[in-house]
PDB file of C-alpha atoms and ligand atoms in Angstrom:
ATOM      1  CA  UNK A 967      89.626-100.284 -47.092  1.00 94.00           C
ATOM      2  CA  UNK A 968      91.731 -98.000 -49.831  1.00 97.00           C
ATOM      3  CA  UNK A 969      94.032-100.029 -52.890  1.00 97.00           C
ATOM      4  CA  UNK A 970      96.994 -98.185 -53.452  1.00 98.00           C
ATOM      5  CA  UNK A 971      98.653 -99.098 -57.017  1.00 98.00           C
ATOM      6  CA  UNK A 972     102.624 -98.615 -58.375  1.00 98.00           C
ATOM      7  CA  UNK A 973     103.263 -99.622 -62.185  1.00 98.00           C
ATOM      8  CA  UNK A 974     106.932-100.258 -63.118  1.00 98.00           C
ATOM      9  CA  UNK A 975     107.797-101.848 -66.124  1.00 98.00           C
ATOM     10  CA  UNK A 976     110.985-103.551 -67.132  1.00 98.00           C
ATOM     11  CA  UNK A 977     112.351-106.217 -69.953  1.00 98.00           C
ATOM     12  CA  UNK A 978     113.774-108.906 -69.710  1.00 98.00           C
ATOM     13  CA  UNK A 979     114.516-112.119 -71.298  1.00 98.00           C
ATOM     14  CA  UNK A 980     113.707-115.984 -70.757  1.00 98.00           C
ATOM     15  CA  UNK A 981     112.626-119.150 -71.929  1.00 98.00           C
ATOM     16  CA  UNK A 982     110.277-122.055 -70.209  1.00 98.00           C
ATOM     17  CA  UNK A 983     112.193-124.961 -69.495  1.00 98.00           C
ATOM     18  CA  UNK A 984     111.128-127.988 -67.437  1.00 98.00           C
ATOM     19  CA  UNK A 985     114.958-129.333 -67.266  1.00 96.00           C
ATOM     20  CA  UNK A 986     113.585-132.507 -65.494  1.00 97.00           C
ATOM     21  CA  UNK A 987     111.492-133.204 -68.350  1.00 98.00           C
ATOM     22  CA  UNK A 988     112.756-134.506 -72.206  1.00 98.00           C
ATOM     23  CA  UNK A 989     113.430-131.826 -74.996  1.00 97.00           C
ATOM     24  CA  UNK A 990     110.074-133.340 -76.370  1.00 97.00           C
ATOM     25  CA  UNK A 991     107.505-132.887 -73.527  1.00 98.00           C
ATOM     26  CA  UNK A 992     109.181-129.097 -73.099  1.00 98.00           C
ATOM     27  CA  UNK A 993     108.386-128.244 -77.211  1.00 97.00           C
ATOM     28  CA  UNK A 994     105.383-129.766 -76.272  1.00 98.00           C
ATOM     29  CA  UNK A 995     104.401-127.977 -73.297  1.00 98.00           C
ATOM     30  CA  UNK A 996     105.620-124.790 -74.090  1.00 97.00           C
ATOM     31  CA  UNK A 997     106.331-124.456 -77.695  1.00 96.00           C
ATOM     32  CA  UNK A 998     107.445-121.611 -78.651  1.00 95.00           C
ATOM     33  CA  UNK A 999     108.462-120.441 -74.981  1.00 96.00           C
ATOM     34  CA  UNK A1000     110.673-122.939 -75.012  1.00 97.00           C
ATOM     35  CA  UNK A1001     112.888-121.773 -78.139  1.00 96.00           C
ATOM     36  CA  UNK A1002     116.543-122.487 -76.888  1.00 95.00           C
ATOM     37  CA  UNK A1003     117.954-119.347 -77.190  1.00 97.00           C
ATOM     38  CA  UNK A1004     115.391-117.164 -75.628  1.00 97.00           C
ATOM     39  CA  UNK A1005     113.144-114.545 -76.050  1.00 97.00           C
ATOM     40  CA  UNK A1006     112.333-111.348 -74.541  1.00 97.00           C
ATOM     41  CA  UNK A1007     109.212-109.104 -72.979  1.00 98.00           C
ATOM     42  CA  UNK A1008     108.298-105.940 -72.089  1.00 98.00           C
ATOM     43  CA  UNK A1009     106.463-106.819 -68.356  1.00 98.00           C
ATOM     44  CA  UNK A1010     104.528-104.449 -66.647  1.00 98.00           C
ATOM     45  CA  UNK A1011     104.185-105.026 -63.238  1.00 98.00           C
ATOM     46  CA  UNK A1012     101.252-103.547 -60.645  1.00 98.00           C
ATOM     47  CA  UNK A1013     101.933-103.698 -57.079  1.00 98.00           C
ATOM     48  CA  UNK A1014      98.673-103.009 -54.879  1.00 98.00           C
ATOM     49  CA  UNK A1015      98.877-102.095 -51.106  1.00 97.00           C
ATOM     50  CA  UNK A1016      95.609-101.923 -49.228  1.00 96.00           C
ATOM     51  CA  UNK A1017      94.491-100.739 -46.229  1.00 96.00           C
ATOM     52  CA  UNK A1018      93.496 -97.186 -44.528  1.00 97.00           C
ATOM     53  CA  UNK A1019      95.547 -94.020 -44.955  1.00 98.00           C
ATOM     54  CA  UNK A1020      97.488 -92.656 -41.839  1.00 98.00           C
ATOM     55  CA  UNK A1021      96.202 -90.421 -40.043  1.00 97.00           C
ATOM     56  CA  UNK A1022      99.315 -88.173 -39.497  1.00 97.00           C
ATOM     57  CA  UNK A1023     100.310 -88.348 -43.355  1.00 97.00           C
ATOM     58  CA  UNK A1024      96.870 -89.654 -45.073  1.00 98.00           C
ATOM     59  CA  UNK A1025      99.311 -92.372 -46.932  1.00 98.00           C
ATOM     60  CA  UNK A1026      98.295 -95.980 -47.145  1.00 98.00           C
ATOM     61  CA  UNK A1027     102.491 -95.977 -48.066  1.00 98.00           C
ATOM     62  CA  UNK A1028     104.050 -93.329 -49.684  1.00 98.00           C
ATOM     63  CA  UNK A1029     104.639 -94.063 -53.221  1.00 97.00           C
ATOM     64  CA  UNK A1030     108.285 -92.991 -53.507  1.00 97.00           C
ATOM     65  CA  UNK A1031     108.900 -95.454 -50.580  1.00 98.00           C
ATOM     66  CA  UNK A1032     107.373 -98.092 -52.695  1.00 98.00           C
ATOM     67  CA  UNK A1033     108.765 -96.865 -56.136  1.00 98.00           C
ATOM     68  CA  UNK A1034     112.456 -97.323 -54.295  1.00 98.00           C
ATOM     69  CA  UNK A1035     111.408-101.102 -52.758  1.00 98.00           C
ATOM     70  CA  UNK A1036     109.856-102.389 -56.472  1.00 98.00           C
ATOM     71  CA  UNK A1037     113.568-100.781 -57.570  1.00 98.00           C
ATOM     72  CA  UNK A1038     115.983-102.618 -55.014  1.00 98.00           C
ATOM     73  CA  UNK A1039     114.601-105.723 -54.758  1.00 98.00           C
ATOM     74  CA  UNK A1040     113.367-106.351 -58.544  1.00 98.00           C
ATOM     75  CA  UNK A1041     113.494-103.788 -60.812  1.00 98.00           C
ATOM     76  CA  UNK A1042     117.517-103.834 -60.680  1.00 98.00           C
ATOM     77  CA  UNK A1043     117.920-107.194 -60.419  1.00 98.00           C
ATOM     78  CA  UNK A1044     115.449-108.738 -63.438  1.00 98.00           C
ATOM     79  CA  UNK A1045     115.431-105.803 -66.108  1.00 98.00           C
ATOM     80  CA  UNK A1046     117.260-106.376 -68.696  1.00 98.00           C
ATOM     81  CA  UNK A1047     118.504-109.440 -67.405  1.00 98.00           C
ATOM     82  CA  UNK A1048     117.210-113.268 -68.168  1.00 98.00           C
ATOM     83  CA  UNK A1049     115.017-114.223 -65.215  1.00 98.00           C
ATOM     84  CA  UNK A1050     116.339-118.491 -65.961  1.00 98.00           C
ATOM     85  CA  UNK A1051     120.312-117.177 -65.383  1.00 98.00           C
ATOM     86  CA  UNK A1052     120.858-113.881 -64.083  1.00 98.00           C
ATOM     87  CA  UNK A1053     118.110-113.261 -60.700  1.00 98.00           C
ATOM     88  CA  UNK A1054     118.745-114.821 -57.387  1.00 98.00           C
ATOM     89  CA  UNK A1055     115.304-115.190 -55.798  1.00 98.00           C
ATOM     90  CA  UNK A1056     114.763-117.130 -59.265  1.00 98.00           C
ATOM     91  CA  UNK A1057     117.213-119.489 -59.433  1.00 97.00           C
ATOM     92  CA  UNK A1058     115.157-123.254 -60.108  1.00 96.00           C
ATOM     93  CA  UNK A1059     112.165-121.387 -60.579  1.00 98.00           C
ATOM     94  CA  UNK A1060     110.378-121.698 -64.296  1.00 98.00           C
ATOM     95  CA  UNK A1061     110.016-118.413 -65.123  1.00 98.00           C
ATOM     96  CA  UNK A1062     106.054-118.506 -66.328  1.00 98.00           C
ATOM     97  CA  UNK A1063     104.327-115.524 -65.196  1.00 98.00           C
ATOM     98  CA  UNK A1064     102.850-117.308 -62.723  1.00 98.00           C
ATOM     99  CA  UNK A1065     105.420-118.285 -61.027  1.00 98.00           C
ATOM    100  CA  UNK A1066     107.182-114.628 -61.083  1.00 98.00           C
ATOM    101  CA  UNK A1067     103.760-113.271 -59.378  1.00 98.00           C
ATOM    102  CA  UNK A1068     104.725-115.483 -56.594  1.00 97.00           C
ATOM    103  CA  UNK A1069     108.137-114.664 -56.245  1.00 98.00           C
ATOM    104  CA  UNK A1070     107.923-111.484 -56.461  1.00 98.00           C
ATOM    105  CA  UNK A1071     105.414-110.745 -54.099  1.00 98.00           C
ATOM    106  CA  UNK A1072     107.473-113.023 -51.271  1.00 97.00           C
ATOM    107  CA  UNK A1073     110.366-110.628 -52.342  1.00 97.00           C
ATOM    108  CA  UNK A1074     108.722-107.543 -51.427  1.00 98.00           C
ATOM    109  CA  UNK A1075     105.973-108.247 -48.661  1.00 96.00           C
ATOM    110  CA  UNK A1076     107.758-107.875 -45.549  1.00 96.00           C
ATOM    111  CA  UNK A1077     109.240-104.294 -46.670  1.00 97.00           C
ATOM    112  CA  UNK A1078     105.700-103.072 -48.040  1.00 97.00           C
ATOM    113  CA  UNK A1079     104.558-104.084 -44.454  1.00 95.00           C
ATOM    114  CA  UNK A1080     107.357-102.695 -42.056  1.00 96.00           C
ATOM    115  CA  UNK A1081     106.315 -98.723 -44.405  1.00 97.00           C
ATOM    116  CA  UNK A1082     102.947 -99.329 -44.827  1.00 97.00           C
ATOM    117  CA  UNK A1083     100.426 -97.620 -42.841  1.00 97.00           C
ATOM    118  CA  UNK A1084      99.388 -99.849 -39.712  1.00 96.00           C
ATOM    119  CA  UNK A1085      96.768-102.713 -40.471  1.00 94.00           C
ATOM    120  CA  UNK A1086      98.293-102.527 -44.100  1.00 95.00           C
ATOM    121  CA  UNK A1087      99.703-104.942 -46.099  1.00 96.00           C
ATOM    122  CA  UNK A1088     100.371-106.087 -50.042  1.00 97.00           C
ATOM    123  CA  UNK A1089      97.148-107.008 -51.593  1.00 97.00           C
ATOM    124  CA  UNK A1090      98.437-107.833 -55.154  1.00 98.00           C
ATOM    125  CA  UNK A1091     100.975-108.567 -57.565  1.00 98.00           C
ATOM    126  CA  UNK A1092      99.977-108.259 -61.414  1.00 98.00           C
ATOM    127  CA  UNK A1093     102.592-108.963 -63.939  1.00 98.00           C
ATOM    128  CA  UNK A1094     101.528-108.361 -67.577  1.00 98.00           C
ATOM    129  CA  UNK A1095     103.471-110.726 -69.690  1.00 97.00           C
ATOM    130  CA  UNK A1096     102.060-109.310 -72.899  1.00 96.00           C
ATOM    131  CA  UNK A1097      99.244-107.168 -72.959  1.00 95.00           C
ATOM    132  CA  UNK A1098      96.944-110.122 -72.969  1.00 97.00           C
ATOM    133  CA  UNK A1099      98.198-112.307 -71.144  1.00 97.00           C
ATOM    134  CA  UNK A1100      98.912-111.974 -67.309  1.00 98.00           C
ATOM    135  CA  UNK A1101      98.677-113.180 -64.050  1.00 98.00           C
ATOM    136  CA  UNK A1102      97.829-111.537 -60.409  1.00 98.00           C
ATOM    137  CA  UNK A1103      98.740-112.773 -57.379  1.00 98.00           C
ATOM    138  CA  UNK A1104      96.675-111.823 -54.223  1.00 96.00           C
ATOM    139  CA  UNK A1105      96.600-112.365 -50.678  1.00 86.00           C
ATOM    140  CA  UNK A1106      94.029-114.544 -49.315  1.00 72.00           C
ATOM    141  CA  UNK A1107      93.342-112.762 -45.959  1.00 61.00           C
ATOM    142  CA  UNK A1108      95.749-110.196 -43.931  1.00 53.00           C
TER     143      UNK A1108
HETATM  144 NI1   NI B1463     107.833-115.440 -72.464  1.00 78.22          NI
END
């Protein structure tokens, strides 16, 4: 199989908070990430599509098409936004890196499937919150 990846960047603010828990629990669990007045990250997002190249085009997926899908479905909604307040598909979600990769995956998988070569699929969504901290969500099957 061939694994094709597009990497994009966005900046966003967030706060880790579970509204069902006490202030004390939130402070203890999330530390600085729970500060009331938000904080920002320079996120790096890597999206990998997996499959065999189309016989006519030689592509697993046209990277220009993938770029547009990421722009419309993720970047236009998240870049320079507050992930707790501004993003429709993140309403009620604690915006940890773990939760973000799951929701980003769901946000783009069908559109990618539609445009990728036959049998190809969205393999992985990897999100760097910092250079050292990142999470990845992978399809466990085709
Ligand atoms: Ni944070």
